[in-house]
Amino acid sequence: QVQVVESGGGLVQAGGSLRLSCAASGRTFSSYTMGWFRQAPGKEREFVAAMRWSGSIPAYADSVKGRFTISGDNAKNTVYLQMNSLKPEDTAVYYCAASRGAMTSNPFTYNYWGQGTQVTVSS
């Protein structure tokens, strides 16, 4: 059992930055894969980034590599998504998710999902 809650979304200008937070809780949350996904209007949900608390190398979608950084704060049980150089095409609802298994980009492998937080990037 893991619960995840996202926050930090908002409206920003192209080229700006936002940091999303995902508060995670559960009996063994520290052993889970934590991922970020996003879904834009009219599009399917897509993978953004993922990490494991054990220290594995994070994974990123090609579209955000070099601009976004996923990280975790063990003391706060929180995962972050630092988003820099934002583009209008980054506009979407961003979801935090947790998986019992290995780190993948497949949303079907994630067992727990947050409610989503809106990120809007204006041009």
mmCIF file of N, CA, C and O in Angstrom, residues 10-19 38 64 67-68 81-91 94 119-123:
data_model
loop_
_atom_site.group_PDB
_atom_site.id
_atom_site.type_symbol
_atom_site.label_atom_id
_atom_site.label_comp_id
_atom_site.label_asym_id
_atom_site.label_seq_id
_atom_site.Cartn_x
_atom_site.Cartn_y
_atom_site.Cartn_z
ATOM 1 N N GLY A 10 1.304 24.738 -12.009
ATOM 2 C CA GLY A 10 0.903 26.123 -12.152
ATOM 3 C C GLY A 10 1.079 26.615 -13.563
ATOM 4 O O GLY A 10 1.323 25.838 -14.485
ATOM 5 N N LEU A 11 0.942 27.915 -13.723
ATOM 6 C CA LEU A 11 1.087 28.575 -15.016
ATOM 7 C C LEU A 11 2.432 29.283 -15.075
ATOM 8 O O LEU A 11 2.751 30.093 -14.194
ATOM 9 N N VAL A 12 3.220 28.970 -16.099
ATOM 10 C CA VAL A 12 4.530 29.592 -16.268
ATOM 11 C C VAL A 12 4.728 29.987 -17.718
ATOM 12 O O VAL A 12 4.075 29.462 -18.623
ATOM 13 N N GLN A 13 5.651 30.902 -17.933
ATOM 14 C CA GLN A 13 5.998 31.340 -19.271
ATOM 15 C C GLN A 13 7.023 30.392 -19.881
ATOM 16 O O GLN A 13 7.820 29.780 -19.168
ATOM 17 N N ALA A 14 6.994 30.247 -21.194
ATOM 18 C CA ALA A 14 7.979 29.420 -21.875
ATOM 19 C C ALA A 14 9.386 29.841 -21.482
ATOM 20 O O ALA A 14 9.699 31.033 -21.427
ATOM 21 N N GLY A 15 10.228 28.852 -21.214
ATOM 22 C CA GLY A 15 11.574 29.114 -20.748
ATOM 23 C C GLY A 15 11.714 29.141 -19.241
ATOM 24 O O GLY A 15 12.839 29.134 -18.725
ATOM 25 N N GLY A 16 10.603 29.157 -18.545
ATOM 26 C CA GLY A 16 10.614 29.199 -17.101
ATOM 27 C C GLY A 16 10.772 27.829 -16.477
ATOM 28 O O GLY A 16 10.972 26.827 -17.163
ATOM 29 N N SER A 17 10.645 27.792 -15.145
ATOM 30 C CA SER A 17 10.860 26.560 -14.392
ATOM 31 C C SER A 17 9.760 26.327 -13.376
ATOM 32 O O SER A 17 9.126 27.270 -12.887
ATOM 33 N N LEU A 18 9.543 25.068 -13.076
ATOM 34 C CA LEU A 18 8.649 24.646 -12.011
ATOM 35 C C LEU A 18 9.250 23.424 -11.339
ATOM 36 O O LEU A 18 9.973 22.661 -11.972
ATOM 37 N N ARG A 19 8.938 23.235 -10.074
ATOM 38 C CA ARG A 19 9.313 22.022 -9.381
ATOM 39 C C ARG A 19 8.067 21.359 -8.830
ATOM 40 O O ARG A 19 7.363 21.932 -7.989
ATOM 41 N N ARG A 38 2.663 12.249 -17.732
ATOM 42 C CA ARG A 38 1.867 13.432 -18.047
ATOM 43 C C ARG A 38 0.867 13.102 -19.143
ATOM 44 O O ARG A 38 1.077 12.205 -19.950
ATOM 45 N N VAL A 64 12.240 15.167 -22.597
ATOM 46 C CA VAL A 64 12.542 15.996 -21.436
ATOM 47 C C VAL A 64 13.984 15.861 -20.970
ATOM 48 O O VAL A 64 14.415 16.615 -20.081
ATOM 49 N N ARG A 67 16.435 18.669 -19.610
ATOM 50 C CA ARG A 67 15.637 19.781 -19.098
ATOM 51 C C ARG A 67 14.998 19.463 -17.750
ATOM 52 O O ARG A 67 14.871 20.343 -16.905
ATOM 53 N N PHE A 68 14.584 18.217 -17.566
ATOM 54 C CA PHE A 68 13.916 17.792 -16.337
ATOM 55 C C PHE A 68 14.857 16.932 -15.508
ATOM 56 O O PHE A 68 15.679 16.183 -16.050
ATOM 57 N N LEU A 81 10.196 16.643 -9.305
ATOM 58 C CA LEU A 81 10.473 16.767 -10.723
ATOM 59 C C LEU A 81 10.797 18.228 -10.991
ATOM 60 O O LEU A 81 9.898 19.068 -11.009
ATOM 61 N N GLN A 82 12.078 18.513 -11.150
ATOM 62 C CA GLN A 82 12.517 19.856 -11.485
ATOM 63 C C GLN A 82 12.423 20.034 -12.989
ATOM 64 O O GLN A 82 13.066 19.303 -13.739
ATOM 65 N N MET A 83 11.632 20.992 -13.428
ATOM 66 C CA MET A 83 11.388 21.215 -14.839
ATOM 67 C C MET A 83 11.937 22.576 -15.229
ATOM 68 O O MET A 83 11.446 23.604 -14.763
ATOM 69 N N ASN A 84 12.947 22.570 -16.073
ATOM 70 C CA ASN A 84 13.569 23.794 -16.558
ATOM 71 C C ASN A 84 13.350 23.934 -18.055
ATOM 72 O O ASN A 84 13.023 22.974 -18.747
ATOM 73 N N SER A 85 13.562 25.135 -18.550
ATOM 74 C CA SER A 85 13.410 25.422 -19.977
ATOM 75 C C SER A 85 12.088 24.895 -20.510
ATOM 76 O O SER A 85 12.022 24.229 -21.545
ATOM 77 N N LEU A 86 11.036 25.207 -19.808
ATOM 78 C CA LEU A 86 9.720 24.676 -20.160
ATOM 79 C C LEU A 86 9.245 25.190 -21.515
ATOM 80 O O LEU A 86 9.497 26.334 -21.882
ATOM 81 N N LYS A 87 8.554 24.309 -22.224
ATOM 82 C CA LYS A 87 8.017 24.605 -23.535
ATOM 83 C C LYS A 87 6.502 24.466 -23.511
ATOM 84 O O LYS A 87 5.963 23.739 -22.682
ATOM 85 N N PRO A 88 5.799 25.137 -24.418
ATOM 86 C CA PRO A 88 4.343 24.988 -24.462
ATOM 87 C C PRO A 88 3.900 23.534 -24.595
ATOM 88 O O PRO A 88 2.857 23.165 -24.042
ATOM 89 N N GLU A 89 4.673 22.704 -25.282
ATOM 90 C CA GLU A 89 4.315 21.310 -25.444
ATOM 91 C C GLU A 89 4.465 20.498 -24.157
ATOM 92 O O GLU A 89 4.074 19.331 -24.119
ATOM 93 N N ASP A 90 5.029 21.096 -23.114
ATOM 94 C CA ASP A 90 5.081 20.456 -21.807
ATOM 95 C C ASP A 90 3.764 20.607 -21.052
ATOM 96 O O ASP A 90 3.600 20.002 -19.989
ATOM 97 N N THR A 91 2.855 21.406 -21.573
ATOM 98 C CA THR A 91 1.566 21.611 -20.926
ATOM 99 C C THR A 91 0.817 20.289 -20.817
ATOM 100 O O THR A 91 0.596 19.605 -21.818
ATOM 101 N N TYR A 94 0.271 16.446 -14.814
ATOM 102 C CA TYR A 94 1.385 15.599 -14.423
ATOM 103 C C TYR A 94 0.976 14.709 -13.259
ATOM 104 O O TYR A 94 0.392 15.182 -12.276
ATOM 105 N N VAL A 119 0.087 21.577 -15.199
ATOM 106 C CA VAL A 119 1.195 22.435 -15.601
ATOM 107 C C VAL A 119 0.829 23.068 -16.930
ATOM 108 O O VAL A 119 0.549 22.364 -17.900
ATOM 109 N N THR A 120 0.821 24.387 -16.974
ATOM 110 C CA THR A 120 0.493 25.111 -18.194
ATOM 111 C C THR A 120 1.646 26.047 -18.534
ATOM 112 O O THR A 120 2.048 26.863 -17.705
ATOM 113 N N VAL A 121 2.161 25.925 -19.748
ATOM 114 C CA VAL A 121 3.278 26.736 -20.206
ATOM 115 C C VAL A 121 2.794 27.615 -21.348
ATOM 116 O O VAL A 121 2.372 27.111 -22.393
ATOM 117 N N SER A 122 2.854 28.917 -21.164
ATOM 118 C CA SER A 122 2.407 29.857 -22.176
ATOM 119 C C SER A 122 3.571 30.275 -23.060
ATOM 120 O O SER A 122 4.719 30.355 -22.612
ATOM 121 N N SER A 123 3.276 30.570 -24.319
ATOM 122 C CA SER A 123 4.304 30.978 -25.262
ATOM 123 C C SER A 123 4.477 32.480 -25.277
ATOM 124 O O SER A 123 3.698 33.226 -24.669
#
